[in-house]
Structure formats: C-alpha cells, structure tokens
Short mmCIF file of C-alpha atoms and ligand atoms in Angstrom, two decimals:
data_model
loop_
_atom_site.label_atom_id
_atom_site.label_comp_id
_atom_site.label_asym_id
_atom_site.label_seq_id
_atom_site.Cartn_x
_atom_site.Cartn_y
_atom_site.Cartn_z
CA MET A 1191 164.76 127.54 -166.87
CA LYS A 1192 161.92 127.24 -169.41
CA ILE A 1193 158.16 127.53 -169.68
CA THR A 1194 156.90 124.13 -170.82
CA ASP A 1195 153.13 124.66 -171.02
CA ALA A 1196 150.29 127.06 -170.15
CA LYS A 1197 146.61 126.27 -169.73
CA VAL A 1198 143.59 128.59 -169.72
CA PHE A 1199 140.40 127.80 -167.71
CA VAL A 1200 137.13 129.72 -168.04
CA GLY A 1201 134.41 129.28 -165.38
CA GLY A 1202 133.71 129.52 -161.69
CA PRO A 1203 130.98 129.73 -159.05
CA LYS A 1204 128.39 132.35 -160.16
CA LYS A 1205 131.11 133.89 -162.29
CA ASN A 1206 133.27 133.23 -165.36
CA TYR A 1207 136.85 133.55 -164.07
CA VAL A 1208 139.61 133.31 -166.67
CA THR A 1209 142.52 131.53 -165.02
CA LEU A 1210 145.97 131.03 -166.54
CA LYS A 1211 148.37 128.39 -165.22
CA ILE A 1212 151.97 128.51 -166.50
CA MET A 1213 154.10 125.39 -166.02
CA THR A 1214 157.93 125.22 -166.01
CA ASP A 1215 160.62 122.56 -166.46
CA GLN A 1216 161.44 122.88 -162.72
CA GLY A 1217 157.99 121.89 -161.55
CA VAL A 1218 157.19 125.40 -160.27
CA TYR A 1219 153.97 126.87 -161.69
CA GLY A 1220 152.44 130.33 -161.66
CA LEU A 1221 148.81 131.57 -161.73
CA GLY A 1222 147.30 134.61 -163.44
CA ASP A 1223 143.81 136.12 -163.78
CA ALA A 1224 142.55 137.38 -167.17
CA THR A 1225 138.90 137.81 -166.18
CA LEU A 1226 137.13 140.51 -168.19
CA ASN A 1227 133.49 140.80 -167.07
CA ASN A 1228 131.00 139.72 -169.72
CA ARG A 1229 133.72 139.33 -172.36
CA GLU A 1230 135.52 136.41 -170.72
CA THR A 1231 136.06 134.22 -173.76
CA LEU A 1232 138.06 136.96 -175.53
CA PRO A 1233 141.16 137.27 -173.30
CA ALA A 1234 141.07 133.46 -173.09
CA LYS A 1235 141.21 133.22 -176.91
CA TYR A 1236 143.88 135.94 -177.14
CA LEU A 1237 145.98 133.91 -174.71
CA GLN A 1238 145.36 130.54 -176.37
CA ASP A 1239 145.79 131.62 -179.99
CA TYR A 1240 148.53 134.27 -179.78
CA LEU A 1241 150.40 134.56 -176.48
CA VAL A 1242 150.71 131.02 -175.09
CA PRO A 1243 152.33 129.58 -178.29
CA ASN A 1244 155.01 132.27 -177.99
CA LEU A 1245 155.44 131.77 -174.27
CA ILE A 1246 156.48 128.12 -174.52
CA GLY A 1247 160.26 127.89 -174.26
CA MET A 1248 160.75 131.36 -172.74
CA ASP A 1249 162.65 131.84 -169.46
CA PRO A 1250 159.92 132.65 -166.87
CA ARG A 1251 162.35 134.68 -164.75
CA ARG A 1252 162.57 137.35 -167.48
CA SER A 1253 159.17 138.85 -166.62
CA GLU A 1254 160.08 142.38 -167.72
CA ASP A 1255 161.33 141.33 -171.14
CA ILE A 1256 158.32 139.02 -171.62
CA TRP A 1257 155.98 141.92 -170.74
CA GLN A 1258 157.77 144.14 -173.29
CA PHE A 1259 157.69 141.37 -175.91
CA PHE A 1260 153.93 141.00 -175.68
CA TYR A 1261 153.23 144.74 -175.32
CA ARG A 1262 155.64 146.28 -177.85
CA GLY A 1263 155.55 143.17 -180.02
CA ALA A 1264 151.83 143.72 -180.74
CA TYR A 1265 151.41 146.48 -183.31
CA PHE A 1266 147.72 146.77 -182.31
CA ARG A 1267 148.40 146.99 -178.62
CA ARG A 1268 146.54 147.96 -175.42
CA GLY A 1269 142.78 147.71 -174.83
CA PRO A 1270 141.11 145.58 -172.17
CA ILE A 1271 141.34 142.24 -173.96
CA ALA A 1272 145.04 142.33 -174.78
CA MET A 1273 145.99 143.94 -171.46
CA ALA A 1274 144.01 141.33 -169.47
CA ALA A 1275 145.87 138.56 -171.34
CA VAL A 1276 149.29 140.20 -170.86
CA GLY A 1277 148.37 140.95 -167.22
CA ALA A 1278 147.57 137.28 -166.52
CA ILE A 1279 150.96 136.20 -167.89
CA ASP A 1280 152.70 138.86 -165.83
CA MET A 1281 150.97 137.82 -162.59
CA ALA A 1282 151.86 134.18 -163.21
CA LEU A 1283 155.53 135.07 -163.85
CA TRP A 1284 155.67 137.08 -160.59
CA ASP A 1285 154.08 134.11 -158.81
CA ILE A 1286 156.84 131.86 -160.18
CA LYS A 1287 159.50 134.43 -159.21
CA GLY A 1288 158.21 134.58 -155.62
CA LYS A 1289 158.09 130.78 -155.38
CA LEU A 1290 161.70 130.53 -156.70
CA ALA A 1291 162.81 133.15 -154.17
CA ASN A 1292 160.72 131.43 -151.47
CA MET A 1293 159.26 134.85 -150.56
CA PRO A 1294 155.80 136.42 -150.63
CA LEU A 1295 155.62 139.01 -153.40
CA TYR A 1296 155.40 141.99 -151.09
CA GLN A 1297 158.98 141.21 -149.99
CA LEU A 1298 160.19 141.42 -153.60
CA PHE A 1299 158.49 144.84 -153.96
CA GLY A 1300 160.27 146.29 -150.91
CA GLY A 1301 158.55 144.75 -147.90
CA LYS A 1302 155.47 145.68 -145.92
CA SER A 1303 154.51 149.32 -145.28
CA ARG A 1304 151.53 148.31 -143.13
CA ASP A 1305 150.06 145.28 -141.35
CA GLY A 1306 146.57 145.36 -142.78
CA ALA A 1307 145.06 147.14 -145.79
CA LEU A 1308 141.81 149.07 -145.27
CA CYS A 1309 139.03 147.83 -147.52
CA TYR A 1310 135.46 148.77 -148.35
CA ALA A 1311 132.32 146.76 -148.88
CA HIS A 1312 129.31 147.44 -151.13
CA ALA A 1313 126.10 148.44 -149.34
CA THR A 1314 123.09 148.59 -151.62
CA GLY A 1315 119.40 149.34 -151.16
CA ALA A 1316 116.24 149.45 -153.23
CA ASP A 1317 115.53 152.61 -151.26
CA LEU A 1318 117.26 154.63 -148.54
CA GLU A 1319 115.91 152.63 -145.57
CA ASP A 1320 116.95 149.41 -147.27
CA LEU A 1321 120.39 150.89 -147.86
CA MET A 1322 120.67 151.91 -144.16
CA ASP A 1323 120.06 148.21 -143.21
CA SER A 1324 122.76 147.14 -145.64
CA VAL A 1325 125.26 149.67 -144.25
CA ALA A 1326 124.45 148.53 -140.70
CA HIS A 1327 125.14 144.92 -141.75
CA TYR A 1328 128.65 145.78 -142.97
CA VAL A 1329 129.42 148.00 -139.97
CA GLU A 1330 128.44 145.13 -137.67
CA ALA A 1331 130.72 142.84 -139.71
CA GLY A 1332 133.63 145.15 -138.89
CA TYR A 1333 133.96 147.25 -142.03
CA ARG A 1334 135.16 150.80 -141.49
CA ALA A 1335 134.46 151.91 -145.06
CA VAL A 1336 131.36 151.25 -147.15
CA ARG A 1337 130.34 152.20 -150.68
CA VAL A 1338 126.66 153.20 -150.74
CA GLN A 1339 124.25 152.96 -153.69
CA CYS A 1340 120.44 153.29 -153.49
CA GLY A 1341 117.34 153.55 -155.65
CA ILE A 1342 116.15 157.00 -156.65
CA PRO A 1343 112.41 157.61 -155.86
CA GLY A 1344 110.35 158.08 -158.99
CA THR A 1345 112.86 156.39 -161.30
CA PRO A 1346 111.08 153.55 -163.12
CA SER A 1347 113.73 150.81 -162.77
CA ALA A 1348 116.72 150.04 -160.58
CA SER A 1349 119.78 152.14 -161.41
CA TYR A 1350 123.46 151.30 -161.05
CA ALA A 1351 124.21 148.56 -158.47
CA VAL A 1352 120.78 148.89 -156.87
CA PRO A 1353 118.61 145.79 -156.17
CA GLU A 1354 115.08 145.72 -157.55
CA GLU A 1355 113.62 144.30 -154.34
CA LYS A 1356 114.20 145.47 -150.77
CA GLY A 1357 116.55 143.17 -148.86
CA ASP A 1358 118.23 141.79 -152.02
CA VAL A 1359 121.99 142.03 -152.43
CA LYS A 1360 123.31 143.59 -155.62
CA ASN A 1361 126.99 142.71 -155.53
CA TYR A 1362 127.02 140.63 -158.68
CA ILE A 1363 126.24 142.98 -161.55
CA THR A 1364 126.09 140.28 -164.24
CA ASP A 1365 122.82 138.63 -165.13
CA TYR A 1366 123.49 135.05 -166.29
CA SER A 1367 120.00 134.44 -167.68
CA GLY A 1368 121.35 135.15 -171.16
CA ILE A 1369 123.41 137.39 -173.40
CA ARG A 1370 120.71 140.04 -173.94
CA PRO A 1371 120.99 142.77 -171.31
CA LYS A 1372 118.30 144.05 -168.98
CA VAL A 1373 117.55 147.76 -169.38
CA GLU A 1374 117.97 150.17 -166.45
CA THR A 1375 116.65 153.74 -166.44
CA TRP A 1376 118.67 156.77 -165.50
CA ASP A 1377 117.28 160.20 -164.67
CA THR A 1378 120.09 162.71 -164.04
CA GLY A 1379 117.81 165.41 -162.62
CA LYS A 1380 116.15 163.12 -160.06
CA TYR A 1381 119.53 161.64 -159.09
CA MET A 1382 121.12 165.08 -158.59
CA ARG A 1383 118.17 166.30 -156.51
CA TYR A 1384 117.90 163.14 -154.33
CA MET A 1385 121.36 161.69 -153.75
CA PRO A 1386 123.15 164.49 -151.83
CA GLY A 1387 120.41 164.49 -149.14
CA ALA A 1388 120.41 160.68 -148.98
CA LEU A 1389 124.19 160.64 -148.47
CA MET A 1390 123.84 163.22 -145.72
CA GLU A 1391 121.22 161.05 -143.94
CA ILE A 1392 123.67 158.12 -144.01
CA ARG A 1393 126.37 160.33 -142.51
CA GLU A 1394 123.97 161.49 -139.75
CA ARG A 1395 122.83 157.94 -139.00
CA PHE A 1396 126.32 156.38 -138.83
CA GLY A 1397 128.39 159.27 -137.47
CA PRO A 1398 131.66 160.88 -138.43
CA ASP A 1399 133.98 157.83 -138.29
CA LEU A 1400 132.46 155.67 -141.04
CA GLU A 1401 134.22 156.15 -144.39
CA ILE A 1402 131.46 156.62 -146.97
CA LEU A 1403 132.15 156.11 -150.70
CA HIS A 1404 129.78 156.63 -153.62
CA ASP A 1405 130.03 155.52 -157.30
CA VAL A 1406 128.39 157.62 -160.04
CA HIS A 1407 129.45 155.09 -162.69
CA HIS A 1408 130.35 157.63 -165.38
CA ARG A 1409 126.84 159.08 -165.66
CA LEU A 1410 127.30 162.88 -165.34
CA THR A 1411 128.61 165.54 -167.69
CA PRO A 1412 131.54 167.65 -166.45
CA ARG A 1413 129.23 170.52 -165.45
CA GLU A 1414 126.76 168.22 -163.66
CA ALA A 1415 129.64 166.45 -161.90
CA ALA A 1416 130.99 169.79 -160.64
CA GLU A 1417 127.53 170.72 -159.30
CA PHE A 1418 127.07 167.29 -157.69
CA ALA A 1419 130.53 167.31 -156.12
CA LYS A 1420 129.84 170.72 -154.58
CA ALA A 1421 126.47 169.51 -153.25
CA VAL A 1422 127.92 166.41 -151.52
CA GLU A 1423 130.90 168.23 -150.00
CA PRO A 1424 129.31 168.57 -146.50
CA VAL A 1425 128.90 164.76 -146.33
CA GLY A 1426 132.71 164.30 -146.06
CA LEU A 1427 132.93 161.42 -148.53
CA PHE A 1428 136.05 159.22 -148.61
CA TRP A 1429 135.65 159.48 -152.38
CA LEU A 1430 133.31 160.21 -155.24
CA GLU A 1431 133.93 157.60 -157.91
CA ASP A 1432 133.71 157.92 -161.68
CA PRO A 1433 131.63 161.13 -161.74
CA THR A 1434 132.24 161.58 -165.50
CA PRO A 1435 132.92 159.25 -168.47
CA ALA A 1436 136.42 157.83 -168.12
CA GLU A 1437 137.43 158.49 -171.75
CA ASP A 1438 137.72 162.21 -171.09
CA GLN A 1439 140.76 162.94 -168.91
CA ALA A 1440 140.11 166.69 -169.04
CA ALA A 1441 136.53 166.34 -167.72
CA LEU A 1442 137.57 166.58 -164.11
CA ARG A 1443 139.17 170.03 -164.43
CA LEU A 1444 135.83 171.75 -163.97
CA LEU A 1445 134.97 169.60 -160.94
CA ARG A 1446 138.36 170.43 -159.39
CA GLN A 1447 137.72 174.15 -159.81
CA HIS A 1448 134.45 173.88 -157.88
CA SER A 1449 134.96 171.26 -155.22
CA THR A 1450 137.47 169.68 -152.85
CA VAL A 1451 135.62 166.33 -152.76
CA PRO A 1452 138.16 163.49 -153.23
CA VAL A 1453 137.79 161.87 -156.66
CA ALA A 1454 138.51 158.26 -157.66
CA ILE A 1455 138.65 157.03 -161.24
CA GLY A 1456 140.28 154.31 -163.33
CA GLU A 1457 138.58 150.90 -163.05
CA VAL A 1458 138.24 150.76 -166.86
CA PHE A 1459 141.76 152.02 -167.63
CA ASN A 1460 144.18 149.60 -169.31
CA SER A 1461 147.45 151.50 -169.25
CA ILE A 1462 149.41 154.38 -167.79
CA HIS A 1463 148.56 156.31 -170.97
CA ASP A 1464 144.89 156.40 -169.91
CA CYS A 1465 145.66 158.16 -166.64
CA ASN A 1466 149.00 159.99 -166.90
CA ARG A 1467 147.35 163.36 -167.45
CA LEU A 1468 144.82 162.81 -164.62
CA ILE A 1469 147.71 162.02 -162.29
CA GLU A 1470 150.20 164.64 -163.47
CA GLU A 1471 147.61 167.42 -163.39
CA GLU A 1472 146.50 166.18 -159.94
CA LEU A 1473 142.89 165.96 -161.07
CA ILE A 1474 142.23 162.83 -158.99
CA ASP A 1475 142.98 161.58 -155.48
CA TYR A 1476 142.68 157.79 -156.00
CA ILE A 1477 143.63 155.65 -158.97
CA ARG A 1478 141.31 152.67 -159.46
CA VAL A 1479 143.19 150.47 -161.96
CA ALA A 1480 143.15 146.69 -161.54
CA VAL A 1481 146.15 144.42 -162.08
CA THR A 1482 143.83 142.24 -164.16
CA TYR A 1483 143.24 144.42 -167.20
CA ALA A 1484 145.88 147.08 -166.66
CA GLY A 1485 148.72 144.80 -167.72
CA GLY A 1486 149.51 142.94 -164.50
CA ILE A 1487 151.87 143.74 -161.64
CA THR A 1488 154.71 145.10 -163.80
CA HIS A 1489 152.57 147.82 -165.36
CA VAL A 1490 150.37 148.68 -162.36
CA LYS A 1491 153.49 149.15 -160.23
CA ARG A 1492 154.60 151.85 -162.72
CA ILE A 1493 151.20 153.56 -162.39
CA VAL A 1494 151.44 153.40 -158.56
CA ASP A 1495 154.88 155.01 -158.64
CA LEU A 1496 153.74 157.81 -160.99
CA ALA A 1497 150.72 158.37 -158.73
CA GLY A 1498 152.96 158.61 -155.67
CA LEU A 1499 154.75 161.60 -157.17
CA HIS A 1500 151.45 163.49 -157.34
CA HIS A 1501 149.75 162.71 -154.00
CA VAL A 1502 147.45 160.20 -155.69
CA ARG A 1503 146.77 157.09 -153.62
CA THR A 1504 145.67 153.61 -154.70
CA GLY A 1505 142.11 152.32 -154.60
CA PHE A 1506 142.37 149.25 -156.81
CA HIS A 1507 139.22 147.90 -158.42
CA GLY A 1508 138.06 144.83 -156.50
CA ALA A 1509 134.54 144.15 -157.66
CA PRO A 1510 133.59 140.47 -157.95
CA SER A 1511 134.83 140.95 -161.53
CA HIS A 1512 138.28 139.72 -160.42
CA SER A 1513 139.33 136.29 -159.26
CA PRO A 1514 141.18 135.75 -155.96
CA ILE A 1515 144.38 135.55 -158.04
CA SER A 1516 144.42 139.22 -159.02
CA MET A 1517 143.01 140.14 -155.60
CA ALA A 1518 146.07 138.39 -154.14
CA ALA A 1519 148.36 140.35 -156.49
CA GLN A 1520 146.66 143.53 -155.27
CA ALA A 1521 146.98 142.41 -151.61
CA HIS A 1522 150.77 142.27 -152.10
CA LEU A 1523 150.84 145.67 -153.79
CA ASN A 1524 148.61 147.10 -151.03
CA ALA A 1525 150.95 145.75 -148.33
CA TRP A 1526 153.91 147.47 -150.02
CA ALA A 1527 152.66 150.66 -151.72
CA PRO A 1528 153.78 153.78 -149.83
CA ASN A 1529 150.80 155.58 -151.38
CA PHE A 1530 148.19 152.91 -150.55
CA GLY A 1531 144.67 154.33 -150.08
CA ILE A 1532 141.97 151.65 -149.82
CA GLN A 1533 140.99 148.36 -151.44
CA GLU A 1534 137.53 147.39 -152.75
CA TYR A 1535 136.98 143.86 -151.46
CA LEU A 1536 134.15 141.48 -152.18
CA VAL A 1537 135.64 138.36 -153.53
CA LEU A 1538 136.62 136.19 -150.57
CA GLY A 1539 134.20 134.32 -148.41
CA THR A 1540 132.02 132.11 -150.56
CA PRO A 1541 132.85 128.45 -149.82
CA ASP A 1542 132.85 127.50 -153.55
CA CYS A 1543 135.24 130.32 -154.40
CA ASP A 1544 137.53 129.49 -151.47
CA ALA A 1545 137.63 125.81 -152.54
CA LEU A 1546 138.53 126.77 -156.12
CA PHE A 1547 141.20 129.28 -155.05
CA PRO A 1548 142.62 128.20 -151.64
CA SER A 1549 144.64 130.94 -149.95
CA GLU A 1550 145.74 132.37 -146.60
CA HIS A 1551 144.87 135.98 -147.43
CA ARG A 1552 142.48 137.00 -144.64
CA MET A 1553 139.92 139.72 -144.10
CA MET A 1554 139.66 140.79 -140.45
CA GLY A 1555 138.13 143.93 -138.95
CA GLY A 1556 137.65 145.54 -142.35
CA MET A 1557 141.31 145.02 -143.26
CA VAL A 1558 142.95 142.53 -145.62
CA HIS A 1559 145.96 140.74 -144.18
CA VAL A 1560 148.28 139.49 -146.86
CA SER A 1561 149.46 135.85 -146.93
CA ASP A 1562 153.12 135.08 -146.15
CA ALA A 1563 153.21 132.10 -148.52
CA PRO A 1564 155.76 132.31 -151.37
CA GLY A 1565 154.61 134.03 -154.57
CA LEU A 1566 151.01 135.24 -154.83
CA GLY A 1567 149.92 132.96 -152.00
CA VAL A 1568 146.86 131.63 -153.80
CA ASP A 1569 146.34 128.23 -155.45
CA PHE A 1570 143.92 126.88 -158.05
CA ASP A 1571 142.17 123.52 -157.67
CA GLU A 1572 141.75 122.04 -161.12
CA GLY A 1573 139.46 119.32 -159.79
CA GLU A 1574 137.08 122.00 -158.45
CA ALA A 1575 137.42 123.93 -161.72
CA ALA A 1576 136.07 120.93 -163.61
CA ARG A 1577 132.69 121.50 -161.87
CA PHE A 1578 132.14 124.81 -163.62
CA GLU A 1579 131.72 125.86 -167.20
CA TYR A 1580 131.39 129.14 -169.06
CA GLN A 1581 127.95 130.76 -168.75
CA PRO A 1582 126.98 133.62 -171.06
CA GLY A 1583 125.78 136.69 -169.21
CA SER A 1584 125.49 140.44 -169.50
CA HIS A 1585 125.66 143.71 -167.61
CA PRO A 1586 122.49 145.77 -167.84
CA VAL A 1587 122.38 148.63 -170.37
CA VAL A 1588 121.17 152.10 -169.44
CA ARG A 1589 118.63 154.35 -171.15
CA LEU A 1590 117.42 157.81 -170.20
CA THR A 1591 113.69 158.15 -169.48
CA ASP A 1592 113.05 159.11 -173.16
CA GLY A 1593 114.85 155.98 -174.36
CA THR A 1594 118.22 157.50 -175.27
CA MET A 1595 121.18 155.17 -174.64
CA TRP A 1596 123.40 156.27 -171.75
CA ASN A 1597 126.61 155.10 -170.06
CA TYR A 1598 126.41 151.88 -168.06
C1 CS2 B 380 131.99 149.00 -160.10
C2 CS2 B 380 132.07 147.67 -160.77
O1 CS2 B 380 133.13 148.06 -158.31
C3 CS2 B 380 132.86 149.09 -158.89
O2 CS2 B 380 133.22 150.19 -158.54
O3 CS2 B 380 132.00 150.15 -160.84
O4 CS2 B 380 131.25 146.84 -160.02
C4 CS2 B 380 131.67 147.59 -162.23
O5 CS2 B 380 130.33 147.93 -162.42
C5 CS2 B 380 131.88 146.19 -162.72
O6 CS2 B 380 133.19 145.82 -162.50
C6 CS2 B 380 131.55 146.06 -164.17
O7 CS2 B 380 131.91 144.81 -164.65
MG1 MG B 381 133.06 151.66 -159.88
#
C-alpha cells in the first residue's frame, strides 16, 4: 500500500484551519489538522516543501516509522511549526488505519473507558455581572463545567479573553482586521486583589456542583502564582490554568508548596520533553497538550501514558484554535484514556464549520460522545473549503500599565 498524494488547505469560517488530506493507492484517504493560530501559513509550508514530497510512496500503515522518520530525521526538530506538521501527518495516518480496520480509533487504542467525556465551555464577561450572565447561559445549555474570565475594574483595556463590551462573546481570540495586534493592558496587583473575590461570588451564585475553571494565561511570577493559588483555594476550582510562564518547568514548585489548588498547564507544549519534569515531579494535575502541535496521536498517547503513572489527568487544549479533525482525534483519546480529566470544547456547532467538517461526534449534556464511524469519524468537504481563503490576523499583545511588554 502506498501514499500517492497529499494536499494542504488553509482557510475556514472565521478561522484559518490548516487541513491535510493524504491519498492512497487503495482509494482510502486520511485527514489531519496542522492549524497553528496566527502562524497558519508556516506549518502549511513546512508540509508542502519538506514533508509531503518525502511522504509520497511511503506505506501509510507504518505510522510509527513515518513519525520517527520526520521527527528524528529532522536535525532541527521540535517546535510548534514542525510538530504541527508532523502531527497532521500522524492524525491522517491513524485515520487511514482506522478506515482499513473498519473501526473507530478508540477501538484501536483499547476501547472505551467511558460513554461521554466531560467538557467545559468558555464564559466571559466585560465585568462580573456580565460574566454571571455568560455562566448562566452555559449552565442552561447543559454544561457542568465552565471556564470563567472577566474584566478587572480599573484596568484600562480588556485583559485575556475578556470582551470589551458587555454582552459580547470572546471565544475567538484572533482579530482578523490585520496583522498588527491590538494592545491589552495587564495589571498584576489589581488582578490579584480582585479575582479571588470574583471567583468566590461565582461559586456562591452557582453552588457547589458547577465545575469552575480559570485561566491566568502565563501572567504571574512563581511567587505571585503561589499567593494567588492560596487565595483562590476556598473557591474549590476544578483547575487553575497556566499560572506561570510555560517555559519554566520548575516554576510550579513554589505554588505546590503553598497550595493544593489543582493546576493545569501545557497548551503551548510541543513534546514530552516540555512536560516530563512537570509530570514526574507531580507538579501538575492536568496536562493540556493538543494533538495538533504536540506531534499527533502517536506522541500525545505517550504523554498521556507518562501522565497516568503520576496521577496527572488529561485536559486537552480545545480552543477554537483547532479544527474538528484534531478535536475528533482528541474525542477518541478521551473515550479511551484511563486518566481522562476534562476536554475544552468550543469548536462544534457553527453551521459553516459543520458543513466543512461533517461528523457524528456529538455534544450532549456537557459531554462529548465520540463517533462510531471508522477512523477519526470526521470528513472534509473540499467544495465548501473552496469558499474560504487565508485571512491574516493576530492575537493581541499585552503591556503592563507603564508600557512594558508582558506575556500574552
Ligand atoms: C486559551 C487559548 O483555550 C485556552 O485555554 O489559553 O484560547 C489560547 O489563548 C489560544 O489558543 C491562543 O491561540
Ligand atoms: Mg489556556
């Protein structure tokens, strides 16, 4: 069996998805997602110029050897661009494998460990009352877990994932009005003084059963993170996400010494080497990698197994950054993983997106129910894809109140 061709598409509704389609001499094809928010053309070029020409003629069933060929074969390896490209190939090869076996992928991993996978939505508010309305909306829609982000009084512009106007939704972080980023302001002191009380008010309003998550988006130093974690402990968070910059694996030691708040980190990690110490030292409770830019199913499965040895559960990244293809790959991993924790889930549900990526994966009662179709269980409509083209966009950048650049 041989790979005969592979095509890369960039574009999508309100989003630049990078989609890989691998064709074979037996008519079976596989799909992969190489989307890398705001840098979408780069994994596409890496695929087109370097990986796809090598892929033609290979046996698609040898997914492990192909992964090793592209990983070990690159002297300058790893990083989000290369790992997104390798990850897309890997997903597509698993899709082909499942179709050849006539089984959904979760069966090839070891079968289902659960019927539905708990997921969380993003509630956002320009201020706390606005955020309460947003939380209520998701609770009414059946979600049992909600990530909460709100504006900080006295901070001059919206901060991470917070809408500028009351009632607006801030799920899509990218601004497609151009390549130059908007500037957001961050004030650590105001945030640290305001947010613990705000989180407590949400807990009091919605009661003990709602799972509440909060994302700091890498903005605190280790000492500040330890103080913040201690302050939010009475809220009973499901997790505190990215309290410190992700580059520093030792940063969480101080937080661990001062607080028992569950910690989640890893959405920007690209390999097991970015998180092995965090996992082995049991400095985190949830690992947030995404199959997209952490090297696909083959590599993420290794991370999940390492995590399982150390009581670390999964909480895969599922921002609208990912296409329904990698969300499908994660749905299969979530159905199987003995150490599944939760899934961030925002991607399904817009009619344009569903038409571009038809699938039977279903969200019901705040849980994702995996499709039983062979392979990934998601398709890609090339006719629909022709309606969209690449649109340059940018995340905001962050400055402190005196103008100093800070972590987005
Ligand atoms: C976020 C992301 O979902 C999350 O937890 O941290 O939305 C992140 O900001 C984006 O993926 C950046 O592209
Ligand atoms: Mg995050």
